[in-house]
Amino acid sequence: MTHDTVQTAPIDGQKPGTSGLRKKTRVFMQEHYLENFVQSVFEAIGGGQGKTFVVGGDGRYFNAQAIQTILKMAAANGAAKVIVGQDGILSTPAASHLIRLNKTDGGFILSASHNPGGIDEDFGVKFNAANGGPAPEGLTGKMFEATKTISEYRIARFEDVDLGSIGTSERGGLTVEVVDPVADYAALMESLFDFDAIRTMFQSGFTMRFDAMHAVTGPYAKDILEGRLGAASGTVANGDPSEDFGGGHPDPNPIWAKPLMDLMMSDDAPDLGAASDGDGDRNMIVGRGIYVTPSDSLALLAANATLAPGYKNGLAGVARSMPTSGAADRVAEKLGIDCFETPTGWKFFGNLLDAGKATLCGEESAGTGSDHVREKDGLWAVLLWLNILAERKQPVQEIVEEHWRTYGRNYYTRHDFEAVPVEKAGALMDGIVARLGDLEGQSFAGLAVTGADEFSYTDPVDGSVSTNQGLRIWFEGGGRAVLRLSGTGTEGATIRLYLEQYRAPQEGTTDPAAEVLEPLRQAVLELAGFEKHVGRVEPDVIT
Ligand code: G16
């Protein structure tokens, strides 16, 4: 077996973002591009010698080819074994579980998550560490440094491995084990939730639509929902993963999962609607006639988690990303547990989960998860909802409105301004940063600012500090606006504007969110100067 050492040179811009390295697929397909990054990962983790890894992805265009390259590079870097999902398929949470279950040294997850797939769309590579979670900032920093000095990479020359058949083979000193992508994950879900109670609920006529959006969750959802739980056949829609997600945008939110939203708001709505994204870590929950925001979903799951066997002993704590609404904080306060506020990016939850400080975590970007893996987990969130519904025997809408009547409601929305020229987005953000100290007391569109800062985070476990994690502005009357630049886009800059307004139970919790948030929106548009810097005040996507 020959192992080649290939001469290369650094390629600009290989800095991992919020969740690994994401670029246009054609960028990844350029000569040496993927190889440079993968070799840099091996350098950052101290080499591959004798190590075991998990490799898999969401099945998007270039997935299979990239896996073959990684296998060959793992062999040439001296790795002992790689565990791969059959046909190269592994959802992100299933990959995280396999890393933990098999005590491997980490894993490569190939996905650009909710971004569209195809030769002209997006691709991505993420390395997860031995705890099953996304590489923390210290490690991604080392990867980036390595990409700046790389001069060669190692790759074995052997025939492509057959990923279609389950089993173990040997290549260039590397053991390749192709595994069923669903089996271990499904067993984990069965250990956390009361499958009997959920099955009984389906038997008594409970109906559901799960939109897999032509992405990786299809096989998992069919096996678990229709197979093990007895949901009617056809419950899982768009359940076959495709290289370009059926030409769609596999992002489970009211915009991109519109057919599901329309169904749920119609007279034919089933009891529960749910969707998951490209790589299966995000989720959307919709009841008949009511969309549950991800921030509210986290709060509701935290308040009701003990109804599921896996969480019956209570929660150690909860954690949410900074832009996520404070709804979960109110639940934590009532439960007498800690609520941590972290920067955007699941990697920031890893230490809290490892240290047993948090049990549930969630983000406004449709991510919810727990300490069962070290990633957010779309299907897990749906199953926890199902378990709660099976126990409470009430419609989703009733449960949500009851929650608001108890805790009050954090009205919430996110506005995304996409593909903004990088300099313009930078100028808008810098313009606010320059005035941060003077904003307090000033009024914009009639609303007075009561405080403003730039969020930085000190990890309570290892003391590491992450700065420049978004701008927070508080207004009179309890409103909060957050502005930050996305770390997952592949074209220009995306400005995210998050608006939140708390109302106590007696102040009204069932008003239209857009109406409640309008004064706040006007104030922040004026304060930030959207018209001046970006030339528009209307976003591309509102969720
Ligand atoms: C990733 C991260 C999430 C983050 C999201 C949005 O999700 O894992 O933690 O909330 O990106 O990040 P940004 O606002 O920087 O675009 P995913 O599902 O894309 O891996």
GROMACS .gro file of C-alpha atoms and ligand atoms in nm, residues 18-19 22 112-115 126 134 277 279 281-282 321 343-347 349 363-365 375-376 414 484-489 496 498, ligand 1:
model
   54
   18THR     CA    1  -1.973   2.887   1.418
   19SER     CA    2  -1.982   2.523   1.317
   22ARG     CA    3  -1.840   2.593   0.544
  112ALA     CA    4  -2.332   2.246   0.581
  113SER     CA    5  -2.630   2.183   0.804
  114HIS     CA    6  -2.940   2.375   0.698
  115ASN     CA    7  -2.767   2.537   0.398
  126LYS     CA    8  -1.656   1.981   1.108
  134PRO     CA    9  -1.781   2.027   1.816
  277ASP     CA   10  -3.268   2.008   0.893
  279ASP     CA   11  -2.788   1.705   0.913
  281ASP     CA   12  -2.957   1.849   1.453
  282ARG     CA   13  -3.222   2.122   1.425
  321SER     CA   14  -2.715   3.088   2.369
  343PRO     CA   15  -2.218   3.257   2.288
  344THR     CA   16  -2.386   3.124   1.972
  345GLY     CA   17  -2.247   2.783   1.875
  346TRP     CA   18  -2.317   2.442   2.022
  347LYS     CA   19  -1.948   2.402   2.103
  349PHE     CA   20  -2.232   2.395   2.572
  363GLU     CA   21  -3.067   2.795   2.084
  364GLU     CA   22  -3.301   3.027   1.900
  365SER     CA   23  -3.168   2.880   1.575
  375GLU     CA   24  -2.475   1.806   1.966
  376LYS     CA   25  -2.818   1.949   1.930
  414ARG     CA   26  -3.526   3.708   1.433
  484ARG     CA   27  -2.447   3.979   1.544
  485LEU     CA   28  -2.293   3.855   1.225
  486SER     CA   29  -2.365   3.496   1.133
  487GLY     CA   30  -2.074   3.253   1.139
  488THR     CA   31  -2.232   2.997   0.906
  489GLY     CA   32  -2.304   3.185   0.585
  496ARG     CA   33  -2.889   3.878   1.242
  498TYR     CA   34  -3.295   3.938   1.733
  544G16     C1   35  -2.477   2.625   1.382
  544G16     C2   36  -2.434   2.611   1.524
  544G16     C3   37  -2.540   2.669   1.614
  544G16     C4   38  -2.571   2.811   1.575
  544G16     C5   39  -2.609   2.816   1.429
  544G16     C6   40  -2.630   2.957   1.376
  544G16     O1   41  -2.589   2.546   1.360
  544G16     O2   42  -2.414   2.477   1.558
  544G16     O3   43  -2.491   2.662   1.743
  544G16     O4   44  -2.674   2.861   1.652
  544G16     O5   45  -2.509   2.758   1.352
  544G16     O6   46  -2.511   3.023   1.373
  544G16     P1   47  -2.495   3.164   1.303
  544G16     O7   48  -2.599   3.253   1.366
  544G16     O8   49  -2.355   3.203   1.336
  544G16     O9   50  -2.522   3.146   1.157
  544G16     P2   51  -2.593   2.444   1.242
  544G16    O10   52  -2.725   2.375   1.256
  544G16    O11   53  -2.580   2.531   1.119
  544G16    O12   54  -2.474   2.356   1.263
   0.00000   0.00000   0.00000
